[in-house]
mmCIF file of C-alpha atoms in Angstrom:
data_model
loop_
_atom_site.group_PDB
_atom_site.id
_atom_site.type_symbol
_atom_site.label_atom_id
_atom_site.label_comp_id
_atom_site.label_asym_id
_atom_site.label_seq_id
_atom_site.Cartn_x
_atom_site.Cartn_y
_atom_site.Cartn_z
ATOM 1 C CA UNK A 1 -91.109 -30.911 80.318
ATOM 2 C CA UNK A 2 -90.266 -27.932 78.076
ATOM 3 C CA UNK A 3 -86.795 -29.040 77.936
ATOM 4 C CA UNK A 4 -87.711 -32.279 75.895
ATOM 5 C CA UNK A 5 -89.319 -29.880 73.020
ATOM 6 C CA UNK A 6 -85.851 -28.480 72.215
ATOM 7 C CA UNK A 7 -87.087 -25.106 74.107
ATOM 8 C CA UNK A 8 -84.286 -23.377 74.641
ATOM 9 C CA UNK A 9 -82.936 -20.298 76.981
ATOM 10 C CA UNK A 10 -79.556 -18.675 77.196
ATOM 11 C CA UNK A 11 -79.736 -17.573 80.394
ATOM 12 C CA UNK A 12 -78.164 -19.530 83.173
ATOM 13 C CA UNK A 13 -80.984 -18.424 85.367
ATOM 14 C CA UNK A 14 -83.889 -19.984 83.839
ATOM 15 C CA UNK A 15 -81.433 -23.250 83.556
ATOM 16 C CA UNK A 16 -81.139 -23.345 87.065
ATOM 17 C CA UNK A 17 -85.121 -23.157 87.653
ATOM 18 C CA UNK A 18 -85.656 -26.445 85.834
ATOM 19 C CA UNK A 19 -83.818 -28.069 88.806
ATOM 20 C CA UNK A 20 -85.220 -25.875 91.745
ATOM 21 C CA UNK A 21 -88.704 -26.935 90.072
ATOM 22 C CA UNK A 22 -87.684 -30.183 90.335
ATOM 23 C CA UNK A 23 -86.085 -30.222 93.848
ATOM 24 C CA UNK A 24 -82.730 -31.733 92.621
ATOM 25 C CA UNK A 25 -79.977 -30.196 93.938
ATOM 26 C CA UNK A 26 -76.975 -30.000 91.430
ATOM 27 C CA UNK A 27 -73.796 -30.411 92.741
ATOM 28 C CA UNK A 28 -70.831 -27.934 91.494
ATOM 29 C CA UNK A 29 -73.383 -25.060 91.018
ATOM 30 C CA UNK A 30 -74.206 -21.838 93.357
ATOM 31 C CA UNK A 31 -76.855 -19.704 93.526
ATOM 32 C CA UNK A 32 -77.047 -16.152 95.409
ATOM 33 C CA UNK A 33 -79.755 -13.637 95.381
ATOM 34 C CA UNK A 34 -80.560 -10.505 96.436
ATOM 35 C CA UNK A 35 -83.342 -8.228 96.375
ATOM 36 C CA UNK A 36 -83.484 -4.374 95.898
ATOM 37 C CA UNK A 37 -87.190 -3.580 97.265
ATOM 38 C CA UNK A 38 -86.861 0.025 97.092
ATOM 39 C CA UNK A 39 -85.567 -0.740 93.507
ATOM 40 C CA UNK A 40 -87.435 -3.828 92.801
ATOM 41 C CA UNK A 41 -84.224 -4.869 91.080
ATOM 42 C CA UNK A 42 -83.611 -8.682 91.737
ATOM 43 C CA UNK A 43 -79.815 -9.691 91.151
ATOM 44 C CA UNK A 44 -79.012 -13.779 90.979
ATOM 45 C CA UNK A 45 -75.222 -14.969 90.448
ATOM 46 C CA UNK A 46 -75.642 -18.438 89.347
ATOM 47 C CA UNK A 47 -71.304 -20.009 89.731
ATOM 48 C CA UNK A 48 -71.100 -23.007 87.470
ATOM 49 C CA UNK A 49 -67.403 -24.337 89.791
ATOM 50 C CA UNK A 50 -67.072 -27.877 88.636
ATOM 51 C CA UNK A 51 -67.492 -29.880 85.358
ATOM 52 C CA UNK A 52 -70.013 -31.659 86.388
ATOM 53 C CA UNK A 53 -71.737 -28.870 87.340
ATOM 54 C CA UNK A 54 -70.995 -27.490 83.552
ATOM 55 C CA UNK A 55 -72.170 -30.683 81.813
ATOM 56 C CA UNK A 56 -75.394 -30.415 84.075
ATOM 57 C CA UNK A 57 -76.373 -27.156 83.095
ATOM 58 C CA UNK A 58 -74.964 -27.055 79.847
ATOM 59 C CA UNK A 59 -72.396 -23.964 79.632
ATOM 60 C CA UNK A 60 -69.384 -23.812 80.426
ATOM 61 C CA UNK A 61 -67.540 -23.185 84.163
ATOM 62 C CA UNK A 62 -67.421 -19.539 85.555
ATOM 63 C CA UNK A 63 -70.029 -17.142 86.738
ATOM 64 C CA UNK A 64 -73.391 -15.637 85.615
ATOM 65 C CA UNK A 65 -74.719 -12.502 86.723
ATOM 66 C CA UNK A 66 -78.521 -11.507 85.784
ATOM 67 C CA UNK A 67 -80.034 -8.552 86.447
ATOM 68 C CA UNK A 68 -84.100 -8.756 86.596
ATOM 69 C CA UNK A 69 -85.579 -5.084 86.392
ATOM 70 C CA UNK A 70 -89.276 -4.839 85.366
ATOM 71 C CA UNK A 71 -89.130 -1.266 84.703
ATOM 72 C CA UNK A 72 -86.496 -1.719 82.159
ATOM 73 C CA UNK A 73 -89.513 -2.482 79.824
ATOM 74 C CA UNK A 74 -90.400 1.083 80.794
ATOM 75 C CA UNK A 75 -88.600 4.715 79.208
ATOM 76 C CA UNK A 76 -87.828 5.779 82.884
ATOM 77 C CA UNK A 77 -84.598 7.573 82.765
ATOM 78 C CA UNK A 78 -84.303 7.321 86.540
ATOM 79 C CA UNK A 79 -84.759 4.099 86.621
ATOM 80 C CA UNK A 80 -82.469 3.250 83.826
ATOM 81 C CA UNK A 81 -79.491 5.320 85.096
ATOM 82 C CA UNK A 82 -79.874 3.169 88.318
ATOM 83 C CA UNK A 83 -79.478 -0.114 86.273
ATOM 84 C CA UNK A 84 -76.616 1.289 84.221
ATOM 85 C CA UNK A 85 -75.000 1.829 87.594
ATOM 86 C CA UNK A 86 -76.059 -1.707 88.777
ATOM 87 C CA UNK A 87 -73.986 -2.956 85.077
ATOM 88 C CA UNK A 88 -71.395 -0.748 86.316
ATOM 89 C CA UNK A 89 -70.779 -1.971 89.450
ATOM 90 C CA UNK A 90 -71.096 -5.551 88.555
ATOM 91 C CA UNK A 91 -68.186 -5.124 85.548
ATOM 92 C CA UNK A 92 -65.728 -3.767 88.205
ATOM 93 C CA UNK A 93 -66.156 -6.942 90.371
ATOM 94 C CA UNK A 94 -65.869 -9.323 87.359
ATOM 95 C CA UNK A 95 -62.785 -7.147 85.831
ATOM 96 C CA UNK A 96 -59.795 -5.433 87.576
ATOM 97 C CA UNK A 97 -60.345 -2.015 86.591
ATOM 98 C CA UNK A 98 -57.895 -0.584 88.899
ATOM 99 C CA UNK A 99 -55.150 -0.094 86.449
ATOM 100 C CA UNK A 100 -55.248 1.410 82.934
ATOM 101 C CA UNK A 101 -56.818 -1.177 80.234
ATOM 102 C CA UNK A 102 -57.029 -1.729 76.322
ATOM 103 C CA UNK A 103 -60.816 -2.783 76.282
ATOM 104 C CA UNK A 104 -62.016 -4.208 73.050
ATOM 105 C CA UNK A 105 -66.205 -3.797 72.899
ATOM 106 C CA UNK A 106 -68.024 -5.826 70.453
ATOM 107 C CA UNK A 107 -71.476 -5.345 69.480
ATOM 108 C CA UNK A 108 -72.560 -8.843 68.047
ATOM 109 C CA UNK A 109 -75.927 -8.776 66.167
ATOM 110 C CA UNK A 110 -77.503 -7.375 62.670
ATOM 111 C CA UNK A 111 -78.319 -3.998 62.787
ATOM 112 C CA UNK A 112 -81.279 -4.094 60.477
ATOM 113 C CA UNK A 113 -83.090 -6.821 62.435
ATOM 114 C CA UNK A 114 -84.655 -4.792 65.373
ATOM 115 C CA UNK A 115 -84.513 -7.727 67.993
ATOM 116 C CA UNK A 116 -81.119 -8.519 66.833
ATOM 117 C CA UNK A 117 -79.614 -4.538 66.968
ATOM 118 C CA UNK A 118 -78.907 -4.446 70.439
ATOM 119 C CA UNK A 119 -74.549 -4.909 70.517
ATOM 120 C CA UNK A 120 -74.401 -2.472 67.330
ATOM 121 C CA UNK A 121 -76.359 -0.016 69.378
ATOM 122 C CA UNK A 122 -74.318 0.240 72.428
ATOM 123 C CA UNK A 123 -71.366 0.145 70.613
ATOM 124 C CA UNK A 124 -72.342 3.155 68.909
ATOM 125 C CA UNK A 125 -73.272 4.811 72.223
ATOM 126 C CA UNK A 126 -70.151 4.117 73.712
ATOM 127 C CA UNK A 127 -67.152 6.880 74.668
ATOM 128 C CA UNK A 128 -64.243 5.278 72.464
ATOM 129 C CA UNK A 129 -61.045 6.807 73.264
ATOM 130 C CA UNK A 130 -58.415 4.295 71.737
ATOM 131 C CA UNK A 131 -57.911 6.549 68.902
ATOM 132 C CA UNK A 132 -57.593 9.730 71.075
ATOM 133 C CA UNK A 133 -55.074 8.227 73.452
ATOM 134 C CA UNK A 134 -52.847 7.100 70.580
ATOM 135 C CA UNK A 135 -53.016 10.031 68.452
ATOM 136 C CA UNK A 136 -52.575 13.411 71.247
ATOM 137 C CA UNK A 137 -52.124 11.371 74.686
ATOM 138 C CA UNK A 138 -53.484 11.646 77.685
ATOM 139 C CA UNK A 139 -52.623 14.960 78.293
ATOM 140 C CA UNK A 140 -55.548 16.118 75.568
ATOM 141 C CA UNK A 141 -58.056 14.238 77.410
ATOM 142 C CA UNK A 142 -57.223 16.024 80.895
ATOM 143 C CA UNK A 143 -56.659 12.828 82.281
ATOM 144 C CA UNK A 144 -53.520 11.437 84.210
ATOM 145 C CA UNK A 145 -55.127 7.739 83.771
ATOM 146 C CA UNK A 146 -57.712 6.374 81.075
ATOM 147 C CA UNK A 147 -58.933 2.825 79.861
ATOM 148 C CA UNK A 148 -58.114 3.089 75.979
ATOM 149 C CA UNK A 149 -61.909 1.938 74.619
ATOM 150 C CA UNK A 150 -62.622 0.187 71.029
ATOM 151 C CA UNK A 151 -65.209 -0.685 69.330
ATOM 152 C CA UNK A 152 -66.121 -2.834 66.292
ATOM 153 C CA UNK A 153 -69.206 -3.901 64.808
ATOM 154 C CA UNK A 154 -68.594 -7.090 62.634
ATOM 155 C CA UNK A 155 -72.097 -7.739 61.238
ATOM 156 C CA UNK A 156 -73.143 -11.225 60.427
ATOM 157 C CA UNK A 157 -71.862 -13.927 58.354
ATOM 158 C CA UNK A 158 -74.649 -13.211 56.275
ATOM 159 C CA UNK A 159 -73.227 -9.800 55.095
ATOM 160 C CA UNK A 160 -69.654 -10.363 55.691
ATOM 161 C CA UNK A 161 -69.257 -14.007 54.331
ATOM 162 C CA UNK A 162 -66.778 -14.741 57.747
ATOM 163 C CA UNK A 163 -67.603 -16.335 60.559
ATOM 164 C CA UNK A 164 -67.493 -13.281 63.625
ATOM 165 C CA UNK A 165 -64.918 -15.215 65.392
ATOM 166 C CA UNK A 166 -62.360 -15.042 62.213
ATOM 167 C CA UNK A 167 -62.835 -11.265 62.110
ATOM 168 C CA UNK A 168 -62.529 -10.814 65.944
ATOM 169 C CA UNK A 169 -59.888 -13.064 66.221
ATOM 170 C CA UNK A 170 -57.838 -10.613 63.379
ATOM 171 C CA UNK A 171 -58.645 -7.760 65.518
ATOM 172 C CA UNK A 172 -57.599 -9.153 68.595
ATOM 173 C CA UNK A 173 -54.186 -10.189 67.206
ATOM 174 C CA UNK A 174 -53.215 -6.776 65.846
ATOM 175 C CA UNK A 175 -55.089 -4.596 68.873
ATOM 176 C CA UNK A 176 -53.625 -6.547 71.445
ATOM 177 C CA UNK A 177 -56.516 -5.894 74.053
ATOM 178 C CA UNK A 178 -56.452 -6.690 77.851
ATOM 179 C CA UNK A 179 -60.236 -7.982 77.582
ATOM 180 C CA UNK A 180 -63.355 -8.457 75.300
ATOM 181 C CA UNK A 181 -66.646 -7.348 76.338
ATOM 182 C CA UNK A 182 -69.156 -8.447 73.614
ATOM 183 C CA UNK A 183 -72.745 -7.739 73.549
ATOM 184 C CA UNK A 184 -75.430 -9.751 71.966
ATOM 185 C CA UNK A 185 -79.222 -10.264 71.785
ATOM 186 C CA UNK A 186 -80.791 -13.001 74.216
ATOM 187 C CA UNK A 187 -83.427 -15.802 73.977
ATOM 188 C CA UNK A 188 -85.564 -16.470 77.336
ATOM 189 C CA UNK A 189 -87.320 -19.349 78.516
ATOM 190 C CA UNK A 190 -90.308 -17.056 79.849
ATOM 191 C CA UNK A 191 -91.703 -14.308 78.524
ATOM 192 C CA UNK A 192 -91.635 -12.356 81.488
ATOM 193 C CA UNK A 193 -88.109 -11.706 81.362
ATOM 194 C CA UNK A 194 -88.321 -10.528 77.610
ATOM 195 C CA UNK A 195 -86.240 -7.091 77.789
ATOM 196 C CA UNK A 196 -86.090 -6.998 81.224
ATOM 197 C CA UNK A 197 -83.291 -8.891 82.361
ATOM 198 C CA UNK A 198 -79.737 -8.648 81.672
ATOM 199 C CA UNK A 199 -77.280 -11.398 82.389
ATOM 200 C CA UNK A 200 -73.271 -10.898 82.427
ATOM 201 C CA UNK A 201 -71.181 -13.492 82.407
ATOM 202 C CA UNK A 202 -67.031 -14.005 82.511
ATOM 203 C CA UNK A 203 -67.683 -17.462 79.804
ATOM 204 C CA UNK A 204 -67.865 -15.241 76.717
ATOM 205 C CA UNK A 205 -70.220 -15.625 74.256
ATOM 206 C CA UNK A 206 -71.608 -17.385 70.874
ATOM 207 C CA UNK A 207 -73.243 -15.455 68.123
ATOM 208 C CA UNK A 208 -76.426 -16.022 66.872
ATOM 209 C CA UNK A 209 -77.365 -17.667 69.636
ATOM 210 C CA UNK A 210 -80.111 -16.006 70.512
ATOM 211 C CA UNK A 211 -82.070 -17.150 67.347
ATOM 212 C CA UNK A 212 -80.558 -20.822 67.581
ATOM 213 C CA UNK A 213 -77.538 -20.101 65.202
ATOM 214 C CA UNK A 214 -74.624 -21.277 66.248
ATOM 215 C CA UNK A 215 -71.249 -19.701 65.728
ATOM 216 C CA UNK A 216 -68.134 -20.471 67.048
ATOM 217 C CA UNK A 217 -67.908 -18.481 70.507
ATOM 218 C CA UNK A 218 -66.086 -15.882 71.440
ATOM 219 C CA UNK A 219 -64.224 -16.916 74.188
ATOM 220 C CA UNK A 220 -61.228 -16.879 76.451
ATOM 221 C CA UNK A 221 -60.137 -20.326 75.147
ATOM 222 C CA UNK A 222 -60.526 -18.947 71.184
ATOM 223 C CA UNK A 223 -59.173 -15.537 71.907
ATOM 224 C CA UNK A 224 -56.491 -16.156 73.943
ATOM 225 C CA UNK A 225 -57.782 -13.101 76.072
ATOM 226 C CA UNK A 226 -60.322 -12.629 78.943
ATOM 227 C CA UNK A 227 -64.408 -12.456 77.417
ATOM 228 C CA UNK A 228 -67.200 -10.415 78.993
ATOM 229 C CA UNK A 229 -70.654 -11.112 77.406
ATOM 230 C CA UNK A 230 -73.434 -9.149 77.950
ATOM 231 C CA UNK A 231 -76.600 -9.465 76.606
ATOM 232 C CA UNK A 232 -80.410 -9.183 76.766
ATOM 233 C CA UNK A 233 -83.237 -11.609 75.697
ATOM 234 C CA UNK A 234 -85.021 -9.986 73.262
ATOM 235 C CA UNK A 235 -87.007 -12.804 71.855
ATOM 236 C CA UNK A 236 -88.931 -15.906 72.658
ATOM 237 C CA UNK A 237 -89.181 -19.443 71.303
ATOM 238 C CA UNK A 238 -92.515 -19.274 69.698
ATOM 239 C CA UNK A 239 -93.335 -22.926 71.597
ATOM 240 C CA UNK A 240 -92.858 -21.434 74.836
ATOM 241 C CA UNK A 241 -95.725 -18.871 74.001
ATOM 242 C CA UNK A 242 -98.007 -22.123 72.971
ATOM 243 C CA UNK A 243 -96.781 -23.706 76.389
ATOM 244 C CA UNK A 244 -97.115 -20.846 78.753
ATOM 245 C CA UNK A 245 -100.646 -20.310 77.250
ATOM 246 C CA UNK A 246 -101.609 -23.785 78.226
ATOM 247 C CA UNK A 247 -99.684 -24.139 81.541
ATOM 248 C CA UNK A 248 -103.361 -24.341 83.531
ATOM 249 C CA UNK A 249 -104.772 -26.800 81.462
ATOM 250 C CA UNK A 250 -101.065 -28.838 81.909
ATOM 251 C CA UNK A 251 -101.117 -28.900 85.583
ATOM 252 C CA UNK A 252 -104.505 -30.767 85.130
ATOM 253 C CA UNK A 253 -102.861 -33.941 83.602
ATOM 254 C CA UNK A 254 -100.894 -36.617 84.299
ATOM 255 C CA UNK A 255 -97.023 -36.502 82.950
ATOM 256 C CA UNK A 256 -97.856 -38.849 80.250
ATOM 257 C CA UNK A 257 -100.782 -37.275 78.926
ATOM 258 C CA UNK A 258 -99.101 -33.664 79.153
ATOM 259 C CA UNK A 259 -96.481 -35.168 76.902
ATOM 260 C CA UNK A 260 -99.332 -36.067 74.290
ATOM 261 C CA UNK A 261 -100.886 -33.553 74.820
ATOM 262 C CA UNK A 262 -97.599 -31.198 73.760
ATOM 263 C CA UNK A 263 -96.580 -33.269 71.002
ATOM 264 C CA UNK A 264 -99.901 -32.398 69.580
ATOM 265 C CA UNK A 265 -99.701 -28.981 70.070
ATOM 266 C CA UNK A 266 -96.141 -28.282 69.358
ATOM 267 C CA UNK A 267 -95.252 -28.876 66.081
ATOM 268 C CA UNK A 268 -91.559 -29.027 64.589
ATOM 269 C CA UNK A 269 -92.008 -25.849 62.595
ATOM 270 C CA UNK A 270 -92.711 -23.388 65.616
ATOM 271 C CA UNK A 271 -89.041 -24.621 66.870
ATOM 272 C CA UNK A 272 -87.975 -22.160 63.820
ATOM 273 C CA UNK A 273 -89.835 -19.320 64.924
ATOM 274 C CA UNK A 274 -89.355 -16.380 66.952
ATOM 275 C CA UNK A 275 -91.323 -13.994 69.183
ATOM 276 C CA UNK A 276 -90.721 -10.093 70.177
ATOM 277 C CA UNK A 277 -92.890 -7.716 71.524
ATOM 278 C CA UNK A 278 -94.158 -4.938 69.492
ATOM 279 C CA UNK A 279 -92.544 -2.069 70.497
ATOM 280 C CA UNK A 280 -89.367 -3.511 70.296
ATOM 281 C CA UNK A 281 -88.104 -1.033 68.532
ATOM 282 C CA UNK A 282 -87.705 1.498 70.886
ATOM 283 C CA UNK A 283 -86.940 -1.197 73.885
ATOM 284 C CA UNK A 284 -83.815 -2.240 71.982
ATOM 285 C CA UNK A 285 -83.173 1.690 71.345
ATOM 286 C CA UNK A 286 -83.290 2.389 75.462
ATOM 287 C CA UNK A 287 -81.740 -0.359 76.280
ATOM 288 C CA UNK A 288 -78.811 -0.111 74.434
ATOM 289 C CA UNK A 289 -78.375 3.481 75.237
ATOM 290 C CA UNK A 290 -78.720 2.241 79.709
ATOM 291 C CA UNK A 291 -76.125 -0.924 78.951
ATOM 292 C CA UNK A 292 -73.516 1.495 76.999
ATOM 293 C CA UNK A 293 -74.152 4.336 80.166
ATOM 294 C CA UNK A 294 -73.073 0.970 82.291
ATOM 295 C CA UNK A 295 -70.086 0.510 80.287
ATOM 296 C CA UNK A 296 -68.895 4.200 80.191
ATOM 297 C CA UNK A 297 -69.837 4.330 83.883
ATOM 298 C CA UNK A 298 -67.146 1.618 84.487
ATOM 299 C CA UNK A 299 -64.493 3.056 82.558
ATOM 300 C CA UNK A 300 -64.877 6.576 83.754
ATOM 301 C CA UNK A 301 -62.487 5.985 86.997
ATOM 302 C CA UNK A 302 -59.298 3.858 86.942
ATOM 303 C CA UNK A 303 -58.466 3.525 91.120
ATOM 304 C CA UNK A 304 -55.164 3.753 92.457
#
């Protein structure tokens, strides 16, 4: 029902649920899940392997990885490290990290919107080393072997008048990297999942889309190189909030009147508006800091 109100989630998860809910059984899509008890750390990889299985769902073909961790809402450093090492893990199954890499990192987002910070953050938390490499070697670093990290932080369109594709795109052509990882804020669906869930994904990415703008995606096809996206839902469809709080009253009516019945309540004007919670702030700051320990993590060790 939600999905006729233009309520929207980018997480392949919750688009999966709509069908499960329903009992239909889409054809060109798998779903695998496991759950860490001790951990209460709930891992789903949702494979999108056929087009019609793509135009189904709505994104494109490949794989999506989320990660649902209650305590991430929490400052448990414990906890955290074991989700940065859950990121970690996860990265060197979707990329070949056994021999030495040029690894662009892109942290998508505006750094003065809290909810929207995230990708600057953990680019600023991560251990670059492009520079180093080029400038003294290996030798300097003590290492025999060593993924040569980058980072850039291209702001919006709104500060830099370019579209983030153009200036990625410019980068990419003159850095020559083996793969993009880019980070951005998330929406969800439910509010339950709201900085506590992180979804990776080997489709790449489109800016802005966590607050319903738009941008031309970073991805494999535009790029011309491999795309990692990472990213969190930080906020909330403000009609989802108006739904969820009426979901006991809903399951009391018939279809047709809860379709009334949301058309009254939903008005066009909350599809413009966005929720957070309020101590986003230091949620975005923690979480940045556990997905750029996931990152480094994965880098640290190139096998052979």
């Amino acid at each position: 029902m939600l999905d006729n109100y233009g309520i929207r989630t980018d997480l392949a998860l919750e688009a999966t649920e709509r069908f499960t809910e329903e009992n239909v059984e889409v054809r060109g899509v798998e779903i695998h899940e496991d759950y860490n008890e001790e951990k209460d750390i709930r891992t789903t990889v949702v494979k999108i392997t056929t087009e019609n299985g793509a135009r189904t769902m709505g994104r494109p073909q490949g794989s999506y990885i989320t990660i649902e961790a209650p305590g991430l809402s929490i400052h448990d450093e414990d906890y955290h490290r074991e989700i940065s090492l859950e990121i970690a893990r996860h990265l060197q199954n979707v990329i070949n990290l056994e021999r030495e890499l040029s690894i662009l990192v892109v942290g998508l987002g505006n750094s003065a919107i809290t909810a929207d910070s995230l990708g600057p953050h953990v680019v600023e938390n991560l251990h670059i080393t492009r520079h180093m490499i080029r400038e003294y070697g290996l030798q300097s670093l003590g290492k025999e072997k060593m993924h040569r990290i980058s980072g850039i932080i291209p702001g919006v369109m709104a500060q830099t008048g370019m579209e983030t594709s153009e200036i990625i795109q410019g980068i990419v052509a003159e850095t020559k990297p083996d793969i993009v990882i880019a980070i951005d804020a998330l929406a969800a669906r439910s509010t339950r999942r709201l900085n506590r869930t992180i979804q990776i994904t080997d489709t790449g990415i489109n800016p802005g889309s966590g607050v319903g703008n738009h941008r031309v995606g970073l991805t494999e096809e535009n790029l011309q190189v491999k795309v990692i996206g990472i990213g969190v839902p930080t906020v909330v469809d403000a009609a989802t909030i108006v739904h969820d709080s009426m979901a006991h009253l809903l399951e009391t009516l018939e279809e047709a009147e809860q379709k009334e019945f949301l058309e009254e309540m939903i008005s066009p004007h909350l599809h413009t508006m966005f929720v957070t919670p309020k101590d986003v702030d230091e949620t975005v700051k923690y979480l940045s800091f556990t997905i750029s320990e996931g990152l480094n993590m994965a880098f640290e060790e190139i096998g052979g």
